[in-house]
Amino acid sequence: MSENSMQRRNFLQLLAGVFALVLIKPINAFAAIWNKTAFEAIKLNEVSNYLNVEVEIVSQDIIIMAPEQAENGAIVQIEVTSNIANTETMAILVENNPTPLIAHFTFSNGAQSYIVTRIKMAETSDIKVLVKVGDQYFSNTKNVIVLENGCG
Amino acid sequence: MVVANMTDFNADNMKMRAQLKVDGMTEVKVLISHPMETGRKKDDFDQLIPAHFVQLLTATLNGKTVLEAQWGTGISKNPYLTFRLKGAEVGDIVSVTWHDNLGKTATQHIAVTQA
């Protein structure tokens, strides 16, 4: 190998390194806030562990509005309300998705424990909503039949 | 008005509305243009499309944080979100900022209007 091509290789490696740094830096800046382990967990109970949930109390005061049947799993609109006083956080999970944790919301300064959003469902599954109130956790589930999967 | 200096997406990539309802609640609706790629989908050449999704979304009312959201890849393409605020008044400013896993970000501000 000529010295010239060695230099070029070194230069390219350096360039790749700089690019990697530029890409990684903003991600690191928020890594502390985004709960990577919980979002990448592939089992429902692992997600609970990573969210530090020990005991979950089933509560009908968590209301999950979602279609009984979803034609297209790529877009399933859900409306979630927690009528439990002093609800601090709300997590939305889909048990049979490749990664069950979909979203985690923290409410403050007058925000109501109410969310409408659209989620992906890989197949027919329970949707679980997990709510934090002080050091207690409450949950409720709703099953949605998915006719066409949407986890592309 | 403060605008995030890292903004890669212009305001057209976000649509927002904040309406004060008769019950005193302000309903904020947000629609974001974003591919929300899971990293598990393949393109026409059988190559995996890299994950590209919004990870964090923060909403403020007159600069005070009201909602902090962490999202995974399971939020649908072009994310849609509705939330409700108590105590907001007409003319108050609601701001929403999102950040994705590739470091892209955008911010949008909107004034509360009477429904």
mmCIF file of C-alpha atoms in Angstrom:
data_model
loop_
_atom_site.group_PDB
_atom_site.id
_atom_site.type_symbol
_atom_site.label_atom_id
_atom_site.label_comp_id
_atom_site.label_asym_id
_atom_site.label_seq_id
_atom_site.Cartn_x
_atom_site.Cartn_y
_atom_site.Cartn_z
ATOM 1 C CA MET A 1 0.000 0.000 0.000
ATOM 2 C CA SER A 2 1.373 3.407 -0.954
ATOM 3 C CA GLU A 3 1.898 6.059 1.673
ATOM 4 C CA ASN A 4 -0.602 8.227 -0.147
ATOM 5 C CA SER A 5 -3.455 5.786 0.211
ATOM 6 C CA MET A 6 -2.530 5.238 3.875
ATOM 7 C CA GLN A 7 -2.843 8.952 4.465
ATOM 8 C CA ARG A 8 -6.141 9.033 2.689
ATOM 9 C CA ARG A 9 -7.420 6.144 4.802
ATOM 10 C CA ASN A 10 -6.360 7.890 7.989
ATOM 11 C CA PHE A 11 -8.027 11.038 6.830
ATOM 12 C CA LEU A 12 -11.242 9.193 6.022
ATOM 13 C CA GLN A 13 -11.198 7.498 9.415
ATOM 14 C CA LEU A 14 -10.743 10.851 11.086
ATOM 15 C CA LEU A 15 -13.594 12.265 9.033
ATOM 16 C CA ALA A 16 -15.844 9.338 9.990
ATOM 17 C CA GLY A 17 -14.948 9.905 13.627
ATOM 18 C CA VAL A 18 -15.843 13.563 13.450
ATOM 19 C CA PHE A 19 -19.150 12.735 11.779
ATOM 20 C CA ALA A 20 -19.917 10.130 14.452
ATOM 21 C CA LEU A 21 -19.229 12.684 17.179
ATOM 22 C CA VAL A 22 -21.477 15.247 15.534
ATOM 23 C CA LEU A 23 -24.251 12.647 15.320
ATOM 24 C CA ILE A 24 -23.840 11.245 18.815
ATOM 25 C CA LYS A 25 -23.477 14.478 20.715
ATOM 26 C CA PRO A 26 -27.078 15.699 20.565
ATOM 27 C CA ILE A 27 -28.310 12.191 21.461
ATOM 28 C CA ASN A 28 -26.117 12.113 24.559
ATOM 29 C CA ALA A 29 -27.416 15.494 25.582
ATOM 30 C CA PHE A 30 -30.849 13.958 26.099
ATOM 31 C CA ALA A 31 -29.872 10.419 27.054
ATOM 32 C CA ALA A 32 -30.265 11.316 30.699
ATOM 33 C CA ILE A 33 -33.931 12.155 30.198
ATOM 34 C CA TRP A 34 -34.955 9.485 27.676
ATOM 35 C CA ASN A 35 -35.351 6.161 29.491
ATOM 36 C CA LYS A 36 -33.415 4.025 26.982
ATOM 37 C CA THR A 37 -33.608 0.735 28.884
ATOM 38 C CA ALA A 38 -37.377 0.993 29.384
ATOM 39 C CA PHE A 39 -38.043 1.932 25.750
ATOM 40 C CA GLU A 40 -35.804 -0.832 24.403
ATOM 41 C CA ALA A 41 -37.139 -3.559 26.730
ATOM 42 C CA ILE A 42 -38.967 -6.299 24.843
ATOM 43 C CA LYS A 43 -41.122 -7.671 27.666
ATOM 44 C CA LEU A 44 -43.896 -5.941 29.557
ATOM 45 C CA ASN A 45 -42.560 -6.843 33.023
ATOM 46 C CA GLU A 46 -39.084 -5.605 32.078
ATOM 47 C CA VAL A 47 -40.573 -2.231 31.233
ATOM 48 C CA SER A 48 -42.214 -2.138 34.670
ATOM 49 C CA ASN A 49 -38.851 -2.918 36.270
ATOM 50 C CA TYR A 50 -37.092 -0.152 34.368
ATOM 51 C CA LEU A 51 -39.826 2.277 35.361
ATOM 52 C CA ASN A 52 -39.234 1.209 38.993
ATOM 53 C CA VAL A 53 -42.761 -0.149 39.372
ATOM 54 C CA GLU A 54 -43.053 -2.729 42.140
ATOM 55 C CA VAL A 55 -46.780 -3.131 42.722
ATOM 56 C CA GLU A 56 -49.530 -2.225 40.278
ATOM 57 C CA ILE A 57 -53.082 -1.746 41.474
ATOM 58 C CA VAL A 58 -55.755 -2.265 38.812
ATOM 59 C CA SER A 59 -57.987 0.796 38.700
ATOM 60 C CA GLN A 60 -61.179 1.491 36.740
ATOM 61 C CA ASP A 61 -60.476 5.193 37.264
ATOM 62 C CA ILE A 62 -58.076 4.937 34.344
ATOM 63 C CA ILE A 63 -60.191 5.161 31.218
ATOM 64 C CA ILE A 64 -58.809 3.941 27.896
ATOM 65 C CA MET A 65 -60.833 4.823 24.822
ATOM 66 C CA ALA A 66 -59.699 2.896 21.756
ATOM 67 C CA PRO A 67 -61.456 1.094 18.919
ATOM 68 C CA GLU A 68 -62.555 -2.520 19.621
ATOM 69 C CA GLN A 69 -61.071 -3.388 16.235
ATOM 70 C CA ALA A 70 -58.354 -1.517 14.385
ATOM 71 C CA GLU A 71 -58.366 -1.865 10.604
ATOM 72 C CA ASN A 72 -54.790 -0.654 10.376
ATOM 73 C CA GLY A 73 -52.341 -1.192 13.217
ATOM 74 C CA ALA A 74 -50.096 1.603 11.944
ATOM 75 C CA ILE A 75 -52.499 4.214 13.286
ATOM 76 C CA VAL A 76 -54.633 3.433 16.320
ATOM 77 C CA GLN A 77 -56.013 6.523 18.015
ATOM 78 C CA ILE A 78 -56.348 6.263 21.779
ATOM 79 C CA GLU A 79 -57.692 8.616 24.416
ATOM 80 C CA VAL A 80 -56.495 8.043 27.967
ATOM 81 C CA THR A 81 -57.821 9.727 31.098
ATOM 82 C CA SER A 82 -56.736 9.149 34.659
ATOM 83 C CA ASN A 83 -59.413 10.221 37.116
ATOM 84 C CA ILE A 84 -57.103 9.408 40.026
ATOM 85 C CA ALA A 85 -56.286 12.617 41.898
ATOM 86 C CA ASN A 86 -52.683 13.818 41.736
ATOM 87 C CA THR A 87 -51.717 11.664 38.770
ATOM 88 C CA GLU A 88 -48.087 12.561 38.034
ATOM 89 C CA THR A 89 -47.135 10.367 35.104
ATOM 90 C CA MET A 90 -48.876 8.182 32.557
ATOM 91 C CA ALA A 91 -47.228 5.441 30.505
ATOM 92 C CA ILE A 92 -48.817 3.765 27.476
ATOM 93 C CA LEU A 93 -47.747 0.197 26.710
ATOM 94 C CA VAL A 94 -48.752 -2.332 24.051
ATOM 95 C CA GLU A 95 -48.065 -5.817 25.388
ATOM 96 C CA ASN A 96 -47.502 -7.606 22.057
ATOM 97 C CA ASN A 97 -45.417 -4.928 20.344
ATOM 98 C CA PRO A 98 -41.696 -5.687 19.723
ATOM 99 C CA THR A 99 -40.961 -2.965 22.300
ATOM 100 C CA PRO A 100 -44.036 -2.520 24.525
ATOM 101 C CA LEU A 101 -43.353 0.946 25.918
ATOM 102 C CA ILE A 102 -44.912 3.504 23.566
ATOM 103 C CA ALA A 103 -44.923 6.743 25.523
ATOM 104 C CA HIS A 104 -44.370 8.185 28.987
ATOM 105 C CA PHE A 105 -45.970 11.514 29.943
ATOM 106 C CA THR A 106 -45.221 13.696 32.987
ATOM 107 C CA PHE A 107 -47.818 16.310 33.942
ATOM 108 C CA SER A 108 -47.155 19.522 35.867
ATOM 109 C CA ASN A 109 -48.437 23.082 36.469
ATOM 110 C CA GLY A 110 -52.092 22.499 35.590
ATOM 111 C CA ALA A 111 -51.735 19.897 32.837
ATOM 112 C CA GLN A 112 -54.586 17.386 33.166
ATOM 113 C CA SER A 113 -53.929 13.639 33.180
ATOM 114 C CA TYR A 114 -55.487 13.320 29.760
ATOM 115 C CA ILE A 115 -53.839 12.423 26.457
ATOM 116 C CA VAL A 116 -55.008 11.671 22.939
ATOM 117 C CA THR A 117 -52.432 10.195 20.576
ATOM 118 C CA ARG A 118 -51.993 7.681 17.764
ATOM 119 C CA ILE A 119 -49.970 4.522 18.261
ATOM 120 C CA LYS A 120 -48.684 1.534 16.284
ATOM 121 C CA MET A 121 -49.888 -1.972 17.116
ATOM 122 C CA ALA A 122 -48.057 -4.955 15.638
ATOM 123 C CA GLU A 123 -50.922 -7.362 16.353
ATOM 124 C CA THR A 124 -53.991 -7.884 18.522
ATOM 125 C CA SER A 125 -52.963 -6.944 22.044
ATOM 126 C CA ASP A 126 -53.850 -5.410 25.352
ATOM 127 C CA ILE A 127 -53.092 -1.722 25.664
ATOM 128 C CA LYS A 128 -51.949 -1.026 29.191
ATOM 129 C CA VAL A 129 -51.880 2.354 30.876
ATOM 130 C CA LEU A 130 -49.724 2.770 33.931
ATOM 131 C CA VAL A 131 -50.194 5.769 36.174
ATOM 132 C CA LYS A 132 -47.983 7.067 38.999
ATOM 133 C CA VAL A 133 -49.528 8.765 42.009
ATOM 134 C CA GLY A 134 -47.008 9.549 44.740
ATOM 135 C CA ASP A 135 -45.174 6.257 45.262
ATOM 136 C CA GLN A 136 -48.098 4.125 44.100
ATOM 137 C CA TYR A 137 -48.794 2.751 40.634
ATOM 138 C CA PHE A 138 -52.194 2.061 39.120
ATOM 139 C CA SER A 139 -52.981 0.385 35.816
ATOM 140 C CA ASN A 140 -55.781 -0.596 33.505
ATOM 141 C CA THR A 141 -55.907 -2.435 30.193
ATOM 142 C CA LYS A 142 -58.011 -2.555 27.070
ATOM 143 C CA ASN A 143 -57.825 -5.160 24.332
ATOM 144 C CA VAL A 144 -57.751 -4.057 20.691
ATOM 145 C CA ILE A 145 -58.133 -6.492 17.815
ATOM 146 C CA VAL A 146 -55.767 -5.570 15.000
ATOM 147 C CA LEU A 147 -56.780 -6.695 11.507
ATOM 148 C CA GLU A 148 -53.703 -5.458 9.643
ATOM 149 C CA ASN A 149 -50.413 -5.052 11.467
ATOM 150 C CA GLY A 150 -48.671 -1.726 11.594
ATOM 151 C CA CYS A 151 -45.214 -2.217 12.910
ATOM 152 C CA GLY A 152 -43.248 -1.477 9.789
ATOM 153 C CA MET B 1 -39.796 35.250 21.238
ATOM 154 C CA VAL B 2 -37.196 32.562 21.818
ATOM 155 C CA VAL B 3 -36.654 30.143 18.980
ATOM 156 C CA ALA B 4 -34.390 27.109 19.408
ATOM 157 C CA ASN B 5 -31.205 27.747 17.449
ATOM 158 C CA MET B 6 -30.855 24.057 16.504
ATOM 159 C CA THR B 7 -34.070 24.104 14.505
ATOM 160 C CA ASP B 8 -33.645 21.947 11.414
ATOM 161 C CA PHE B 9 -37.331 21.763 10.647
ATOM 162 C CA ASN B 10 -39.266 24.917 9.944
ATOM 163 C CA ALA B 11 -42.545 25.691 11.636
ATOM 164 C CA ASP B 12 -44.461 24.149 8.746
ATOM 165 C CA ASN B 13 -43.452 20.755 10.127
ATOM 166 C CA MET B 14 -45.641 21.369 13.163
ATOM 167 C CA LYS B 15 -49.261 22.387 13.394
ATOM 168 C CA MET B 16 -50.705 23.564 16.712
ATOM 169 C CA ARG B 17 -53.935 24.872 18.150
ATOM 170 C CA ALA B 18 -54.738 25.920 21.743
ATOM 171 C CA GLN B 19 -58.387 26.628 22.517
ATOM 172 C CA LEU B 20 -59.944 27.690 25.801
ATOM 173 C CA LYS B 21 -63.220 25.770 26.197
ATOM 174 C CA VAL B 22 -66.304 26.757 28.153
ATOM 175 C CA ASP B 23 -65.346 24.382 30.995
ATOM 176 C CA GLY B 24 -62.186 26.454 31.588
ATOM 177 C CA MET B 25 -59.893 23.819 30.118
ATOM 178 C CA THR B 26 -57.523 24.711 27.320
ATOM 179 C CA GLU B 27 -57.201 21.966 24.750
ATOM 180 C CA VAL B 28 -53.903 21.868 22.875
ATOM 181 C CA LYS B 29 -53.618 19.848 19.676
ATOM 182 C CA VAL B 30 -50.248 19.169 18.056
ATOM 183 C CA LEU B 31 -49.480 17.533 14.714
ATOM 184 C CA ILE B 32 -45.838 16.922 13.760
ATOM 185 C CA SER B 33 -44.479 15.868 10.366
ATOM 186 C CA HIS B 34 -42.023 13.089 11.181
ATOM 187 C CA PRO B 35 -41.317 9.632 9.667
ATOM 188 C CA MET B 36 -41.180 7.825 13.062
ATOM 189 C CA GLU B 37 -39.107 4.970 11.602
ATOM 190 C CA THR B 38 -38.809 2.005 13.962
ATOM 191 C CA GLY B 39 -35.534 0.683 12.526
ATOM 192 C CA ARG B 40 -37.240 -2.652 11.781
ATOM 193 C CA LYS B 41 -38.728 -1.803 8.383
ATOM 194 C CA LYS B 42 -36.949 -2.643 5.109
ATOM 195 C CA ASP B 43 -36.841 -0.541 1.978
ATOM 196 C CA ASP B 44 -37.428 -1.743 -1.605
ATOM 197 C CA PHE B 45 -33.836 -3.033 -1.741
ATOM 198 C CA ASP B 46 -34.266 -5.176 1.372
ATOM 199 C CA GLN B 47 -32.119 -2.788 3.420
ATOM 200 C CA LEU B 48 -33.164 -1.845 6.946
ATOM 201 C CA ILE B 49 -34.325 1.760 7.229
ATOM 202 C CA PRO B 50 -32.506 3.257 10.258
ATOM 203 C CA ALA B 51 -34.580 4.196 13.293
ATOM 204 C CA HIS B 52 -35.640 7.834 13.190
ATOM 205 C CA PHE B 53 -38.170 8.906 15.787
ATOM 206 C CA VAL B 54 -39.110 11.684 18.174
ATOM 207 C CA GLN B 55 -37.803 10.836 21.641
ATOM 208 C CA LEU B 56 -38.722 13.879 23.674
ATOM 209 C CA LEU B 57 -41.465 16.451 23.530
ATOM 210 C CA THR B 58 -41.862 19.297 26.006
ATOM 211 C CA ALA B 59 -44.773 21.696 26.298
ATOM 212 C CA THR B 60 -44.703 24.943 28.245
ATOM 213 C CA LEU B 61 -47.348 27.514 29.182
ATOM 214 C CA ASN B 62 -45.850 31.015 29.376
ATOM 215 C CA GLY B 63 -42.443 29.366 29.728
ATOM 216 C CA LYS B 64 -43.444 27.016 32.570
ATOM 217 C CA THR B 65 -43.245 23.282 31.831
ATOM 218 C CA VAL B 66 -46.655 21.595 31.732
ATOM 219 C CA LEU B 67 -45.991 18.349 29.865
ATOM 220 C CA GLU B 68 -42.892 16.239 29.322
ATOM 221 C CA ALA B 69 -43.233 13.298 26.985
ATOM 222 C CA GLN B 70 -40.780 10.501 26.224
ATOM 223 C CA TRP B 71 -41.663 8.548 23.113
ATOM 224 C CA GLY B 72 -40.517 5.249 21.651
ATOM 225 C CA THR B 73 -40.876 3.992 18.094
ATOM 226 C CA GLY B 74 -44.515 2.990 18.733
ATOM 227 C CA ILE B 75 -45.967 6.445 18.180
ATOM 228 C CA SER B 76 -47.499 6.592 14.689
ATOM 229 C CA LYS B 77 -45.909 8.380 11.746
ATOM 230 C CA ASN B 78 -46.667 12.131 11.792
ATOM 231 C CA PRO B 79 -47.323 12.153 15.565
ATOM 232 C CA TYR B 80 -50.576 13.538 16.868
ATOM 233 C CA LEU B 81 -51.112 14.693 20.440
ATOM 234 C CA THR B 82 -53.889 16.348 22.421
ATOM 235 C CA PHE B 83 -53.479 17.503 26.021
ATOM 236 C CA ARG B 84 -55.440 19.753 28.366
ATOM 237 C CA LEU B 85 -54.375 22.623 30.595
ATOM 238 C CA LYS B 86 -56.195 24.122 33.547
ATOM 239 C CA GLY B 87 -55.708 27.792 34.344
ATOM 240 C CA ALA B 88 -54.590 29.026 30.937
ATOM 241 C CA GLU B 89 -56.099 32.263 29.640
ATOM 242 C CA VAL B 90 -56.688 33.735 26.206
ATOM 243 C CA GLY B 91 -53.413 35.197 24.929
ATOM 244 C CA ASP B 92 -51.213 32.872 27.005
ATOM 245 C CA ILE B 93 -48.412 31.283 25.010
ATOM 246 C CA VAL B 94 -48.145 27.519 24.606
ATOM 247 C CA SER B 95 -44.812 26.280 23.222
ATOM 248 C CA VAL B 96 -43.987 22.771 22.091
ATOM 249 C CA THR B 97 -40.463 21.518 21.374
ATOM 250 C CA TRP B 98 -39.484 18.076 20.132
ATOM 251 C CA HIS B 99 -36.137 16.311 19.784
ATOM 252 C CA ASP B 100 -35.522 13.143 17.793
ATOM 253 C CA ASN B 101 -32.903 10.384 18.046
ATOM 254 C CA LEU B 102 -30.835 11.952 15.242
ATOM 255 C CA GLY B 103 -30.535 15.259 17.065
ATOM 256 C CA LYS B 104 -33.122 17.105 15.018
ATOM 257 C CA THR B 105 -35.439 19.467 16.849
ATOM 258 C CA ALA B 106 -38.210 21.988 16.269
ATOM 259 C CA THR B 107 -40.191 24.450 18.364
ATOM 260 C CA GLN B 108 -43.548 26.088 17.774
ATOM 261 C CA HIS B 109 -45.389 28.741 19.799
ATOM 262 C CA ILE B 110 -49.083 29.513 19.735
ATOM 263 C CA ALA B 111 -51.410 31.841 21.648
ATOM 264 C CA VAL B 112 -54.465 30.478 23.444
ATOM 265 C CA THR B 113 -57.706 31.487 21.718
ATOM 266 C CA GLN B 114 -61.345 31.257 22.773
ATOM 267 C CA ALA B 115 -62.990 28.139 21.334
#
